[in-house]
mmCIF file of C-alpha atoms in Angstrom:
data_model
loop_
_atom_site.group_PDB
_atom_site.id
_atom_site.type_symbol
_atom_site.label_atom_id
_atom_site.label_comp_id
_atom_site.label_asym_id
_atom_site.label_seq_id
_atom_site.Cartn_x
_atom_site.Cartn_y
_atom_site.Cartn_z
ATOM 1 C CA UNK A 1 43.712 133.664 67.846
ATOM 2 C CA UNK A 2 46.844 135.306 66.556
ATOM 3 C CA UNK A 3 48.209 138.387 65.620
ATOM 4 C CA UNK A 4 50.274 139.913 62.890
ATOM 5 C CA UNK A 5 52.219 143.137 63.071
ATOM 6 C CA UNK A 6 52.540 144.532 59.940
ATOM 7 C CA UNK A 7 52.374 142.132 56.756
ATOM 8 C CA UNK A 8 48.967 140.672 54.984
ATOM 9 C CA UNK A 9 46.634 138.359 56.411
ATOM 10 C CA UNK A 10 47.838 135.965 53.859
ATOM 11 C CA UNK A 11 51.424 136.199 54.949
ATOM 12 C CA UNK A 12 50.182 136.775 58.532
ATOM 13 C CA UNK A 13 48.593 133.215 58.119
ATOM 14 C CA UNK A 14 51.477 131.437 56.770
ATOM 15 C CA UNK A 15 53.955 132.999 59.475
ATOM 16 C CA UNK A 16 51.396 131.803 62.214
ATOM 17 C CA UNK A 17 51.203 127.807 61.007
ATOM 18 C CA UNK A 18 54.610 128.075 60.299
ATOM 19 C CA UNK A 19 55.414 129.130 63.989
ATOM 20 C CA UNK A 20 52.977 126.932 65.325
ATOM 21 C CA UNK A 21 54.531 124.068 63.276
ATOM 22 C CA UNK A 22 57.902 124.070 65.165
ATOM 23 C CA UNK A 23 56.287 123.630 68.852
ATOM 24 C CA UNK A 24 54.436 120.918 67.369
ATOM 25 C CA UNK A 25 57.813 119.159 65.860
ATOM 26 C CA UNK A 26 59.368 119.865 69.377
ATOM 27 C CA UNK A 27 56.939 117.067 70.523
ATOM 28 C CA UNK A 28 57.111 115.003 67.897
ATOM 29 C CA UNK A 29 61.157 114.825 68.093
ATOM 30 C CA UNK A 30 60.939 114.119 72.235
ATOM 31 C CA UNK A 31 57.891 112.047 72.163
ATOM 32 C CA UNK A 32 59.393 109.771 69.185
ATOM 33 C CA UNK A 33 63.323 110.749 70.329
ATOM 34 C CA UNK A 34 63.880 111.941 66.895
ATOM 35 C CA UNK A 35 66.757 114.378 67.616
ATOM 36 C CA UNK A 36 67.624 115.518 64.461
ATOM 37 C CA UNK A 37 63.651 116.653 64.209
ATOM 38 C CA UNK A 38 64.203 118.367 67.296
ATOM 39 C CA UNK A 39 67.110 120.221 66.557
ATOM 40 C CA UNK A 40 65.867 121.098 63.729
ATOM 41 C CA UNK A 41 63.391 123.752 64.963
ATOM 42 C CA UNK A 42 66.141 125.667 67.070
ATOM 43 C CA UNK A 43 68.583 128.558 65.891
ATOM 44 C CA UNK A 44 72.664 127.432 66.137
ATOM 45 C CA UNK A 45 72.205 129.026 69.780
ATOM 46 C CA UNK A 46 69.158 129.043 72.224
ATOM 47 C CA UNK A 47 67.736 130.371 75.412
ATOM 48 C CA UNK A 48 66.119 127.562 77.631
ATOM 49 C CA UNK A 49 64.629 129.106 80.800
ATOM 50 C CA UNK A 50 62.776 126.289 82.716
ATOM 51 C CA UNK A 51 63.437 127.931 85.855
ATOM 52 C CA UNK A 52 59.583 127.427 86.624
ATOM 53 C CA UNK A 53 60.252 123.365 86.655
ATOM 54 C CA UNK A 54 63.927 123.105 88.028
ATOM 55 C CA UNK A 55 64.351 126.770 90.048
ATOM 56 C CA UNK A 56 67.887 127.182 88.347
ATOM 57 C CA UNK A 57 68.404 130.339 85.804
ATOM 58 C CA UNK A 58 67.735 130.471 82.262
ATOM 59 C CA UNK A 59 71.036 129.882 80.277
ATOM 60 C CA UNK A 60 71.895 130.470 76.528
ATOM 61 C CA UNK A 61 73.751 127.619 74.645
ATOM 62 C CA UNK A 62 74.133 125.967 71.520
ATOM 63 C CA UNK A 63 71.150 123.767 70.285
ATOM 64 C CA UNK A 64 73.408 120.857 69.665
ATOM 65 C CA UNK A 65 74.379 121.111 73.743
ATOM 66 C CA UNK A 66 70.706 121.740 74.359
ATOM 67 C CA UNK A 67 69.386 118.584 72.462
ATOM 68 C CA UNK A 68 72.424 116.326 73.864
ATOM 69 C CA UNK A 69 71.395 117.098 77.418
ATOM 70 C CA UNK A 70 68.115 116.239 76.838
ATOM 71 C CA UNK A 71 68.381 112.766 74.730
ATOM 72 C CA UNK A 72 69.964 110.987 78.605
ATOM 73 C CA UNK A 73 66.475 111.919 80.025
ATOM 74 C CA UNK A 74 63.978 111.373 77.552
ATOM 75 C CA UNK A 75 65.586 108.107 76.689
ATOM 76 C CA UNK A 76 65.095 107.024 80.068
ATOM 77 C CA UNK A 77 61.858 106.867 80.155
ATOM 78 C CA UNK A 78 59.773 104.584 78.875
ATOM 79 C CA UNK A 79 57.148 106.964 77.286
ATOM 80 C CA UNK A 80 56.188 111.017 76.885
ATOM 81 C CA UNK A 81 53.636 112.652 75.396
ATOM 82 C CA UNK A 82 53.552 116.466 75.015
ATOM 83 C CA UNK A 83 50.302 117.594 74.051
ATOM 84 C CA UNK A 84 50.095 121.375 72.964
ATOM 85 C CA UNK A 85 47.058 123.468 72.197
ATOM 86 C CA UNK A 86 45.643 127.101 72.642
ATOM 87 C CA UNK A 87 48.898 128.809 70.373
ATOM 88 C CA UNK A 88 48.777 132.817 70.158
ATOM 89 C CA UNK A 89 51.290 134.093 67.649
ATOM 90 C CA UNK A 90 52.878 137.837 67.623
ATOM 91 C CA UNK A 91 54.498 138.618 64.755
ATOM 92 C CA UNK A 92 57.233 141.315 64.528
ATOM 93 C CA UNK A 93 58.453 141.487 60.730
ATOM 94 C CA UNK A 94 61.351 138.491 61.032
ATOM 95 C CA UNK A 95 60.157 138.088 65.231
ATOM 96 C CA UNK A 96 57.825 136.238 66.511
ATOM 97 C CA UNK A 97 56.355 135.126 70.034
ATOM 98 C CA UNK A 98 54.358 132.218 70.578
ATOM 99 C CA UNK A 99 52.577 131.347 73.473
ATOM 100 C CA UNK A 100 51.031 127.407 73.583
ATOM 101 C CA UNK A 101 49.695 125.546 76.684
ATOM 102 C CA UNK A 102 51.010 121.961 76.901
ATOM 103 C CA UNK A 103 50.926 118.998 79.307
ATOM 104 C CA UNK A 104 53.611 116.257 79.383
ATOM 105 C CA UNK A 105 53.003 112.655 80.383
ATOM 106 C CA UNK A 106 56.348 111.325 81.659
ATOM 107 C CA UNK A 107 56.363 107.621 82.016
ATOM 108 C CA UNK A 108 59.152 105.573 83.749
ATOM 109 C CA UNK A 109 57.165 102.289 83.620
ATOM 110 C CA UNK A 110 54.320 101.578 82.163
ATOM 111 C CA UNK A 111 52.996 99.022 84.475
ATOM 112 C CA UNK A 112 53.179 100.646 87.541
ATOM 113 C CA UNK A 113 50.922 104.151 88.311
ATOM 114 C CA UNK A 114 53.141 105.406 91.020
ATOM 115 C CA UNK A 115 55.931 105.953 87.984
ATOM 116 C CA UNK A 116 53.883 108.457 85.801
ATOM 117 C CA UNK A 117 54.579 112.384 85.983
ATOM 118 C CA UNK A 118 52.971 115.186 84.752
ATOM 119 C CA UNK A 119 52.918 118.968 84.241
ATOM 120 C CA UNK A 120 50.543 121.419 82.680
ATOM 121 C CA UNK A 121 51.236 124.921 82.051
ATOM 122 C CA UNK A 122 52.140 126.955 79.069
ATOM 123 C CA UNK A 123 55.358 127.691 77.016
ATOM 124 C CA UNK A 124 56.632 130.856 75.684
ATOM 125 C CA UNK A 125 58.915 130.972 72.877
ATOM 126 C CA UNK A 126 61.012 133.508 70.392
ATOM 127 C CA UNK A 127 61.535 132.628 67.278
ATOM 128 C CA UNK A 128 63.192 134.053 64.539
ATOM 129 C CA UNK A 129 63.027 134.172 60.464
ATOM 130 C CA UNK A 130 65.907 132.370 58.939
ATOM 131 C CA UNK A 131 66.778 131.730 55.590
ATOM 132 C CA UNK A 132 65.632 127.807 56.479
ATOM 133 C CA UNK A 133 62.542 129.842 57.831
ATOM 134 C CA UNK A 134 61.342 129.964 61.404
ATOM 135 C CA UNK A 135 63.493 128.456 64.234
ATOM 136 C CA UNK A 136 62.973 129.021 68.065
ATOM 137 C CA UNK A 137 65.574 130.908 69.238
ATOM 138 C CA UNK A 138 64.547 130.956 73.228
ATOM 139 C CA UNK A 139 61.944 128.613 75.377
ATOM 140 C CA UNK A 140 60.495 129.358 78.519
ATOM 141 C CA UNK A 141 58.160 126.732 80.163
ATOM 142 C CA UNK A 142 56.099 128.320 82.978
ATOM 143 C CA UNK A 143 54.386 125.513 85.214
ATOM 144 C CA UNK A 144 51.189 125.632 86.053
ATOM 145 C CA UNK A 145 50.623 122.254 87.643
ATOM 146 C CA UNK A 146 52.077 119.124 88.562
ATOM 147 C CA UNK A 147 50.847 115.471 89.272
ATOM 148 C CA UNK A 148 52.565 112.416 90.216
ATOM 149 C CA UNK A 149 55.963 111.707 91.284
ATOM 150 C CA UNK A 150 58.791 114.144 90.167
ATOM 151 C CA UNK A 151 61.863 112.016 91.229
ATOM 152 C CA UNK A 152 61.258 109.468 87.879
ATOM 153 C CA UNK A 153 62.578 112.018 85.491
ATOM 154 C CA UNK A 154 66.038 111.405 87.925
ATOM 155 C CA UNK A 155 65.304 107.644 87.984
ATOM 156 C CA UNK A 156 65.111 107.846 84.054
ATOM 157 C CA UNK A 157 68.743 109.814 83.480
ATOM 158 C CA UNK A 158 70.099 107.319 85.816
ATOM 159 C CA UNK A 159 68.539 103.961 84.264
ATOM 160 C CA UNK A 160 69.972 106.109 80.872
ATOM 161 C CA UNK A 161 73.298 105.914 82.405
ATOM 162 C CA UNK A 162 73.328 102.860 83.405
ATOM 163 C CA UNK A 163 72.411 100.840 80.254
ATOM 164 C CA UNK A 164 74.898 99.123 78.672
ATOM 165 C CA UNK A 165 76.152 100.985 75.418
ATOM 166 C CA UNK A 166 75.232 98.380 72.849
ATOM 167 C CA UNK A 167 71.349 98.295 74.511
#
């Protein structure tokens, strides 16, 4: 289902894939730690609220900053997968919201069960025509659920951390 505010259903359907597009190229760039795919979805500054997963307060920042804190924890671990589905897109003239229910599979070690963590929920995002046409200019991840054990996302910015820079 989606929505368009003003515009063509023809133009109403190209915003909407085009929308839905960058979510799905935010997995793709963590699952496959392709950071120049994932940055290249964002606006030069971004909102990341993920106070549903981590209880500390949203915060705006560049998207280079945003994608270099992320690369020490997704390179920890040994696998992700971000599945999203369900997208609803609002569109606002050069606005848009889009709402898209995801889990993520976090794997610290792929032999042992106890290292596997994963949330369900949905994310909310803004995004914004550019000239380079849509980017995602704020992210808010609302958990819904969560299974397994939490502490390997730490385990996996410290075994980051700890590798030797030529590894």
């Amino acid at each position: 289902m989606f929505w368009v505010v003003g515009g063509g259903l023809s133009a109403g359907w190209d915003d909407f894939s085009a929308i839905c597009e960058l979510k799905y190229r935010y997995a793709a760039g963590i699952d496959t730690r392709d950071w120049d795919l994932y940055r290249s979805i964002f606006t030069d500054r971004v909102t990341i609220d993920f106070s549903s997963y981590h209880g500390r307060a949203p915060s705006t920042m560049a998207a280079d900053e945003w994608v270099r804190g992320v690369q020490p924890l997704f390179s920890g671990l040994a696998a992700t997968q971000h599945s999203m589905t369900n997208p609803r897109v609002e569109v606002t003239g050069d606005r848009a919201r889009l709402v898209m229910y995801m889990q993520a599979e976090h794997v610290l070690d792929h032999d042992d069960p106890t290292a596997w963590y994963t949330l369900g929920g949905f994310y909310t995002d803004a995004a914004v025509r550019t000239g380079a046409g849509w980017r995602i200019s704020a992210v808010t991840l609302t958990v819904l659920w969560r299974r397994g054990r939490p502490e390997i996302m730490q385990q996996a910015v410290s075994a980051q951390q700890n590798r030797p820079a030529d590894a």
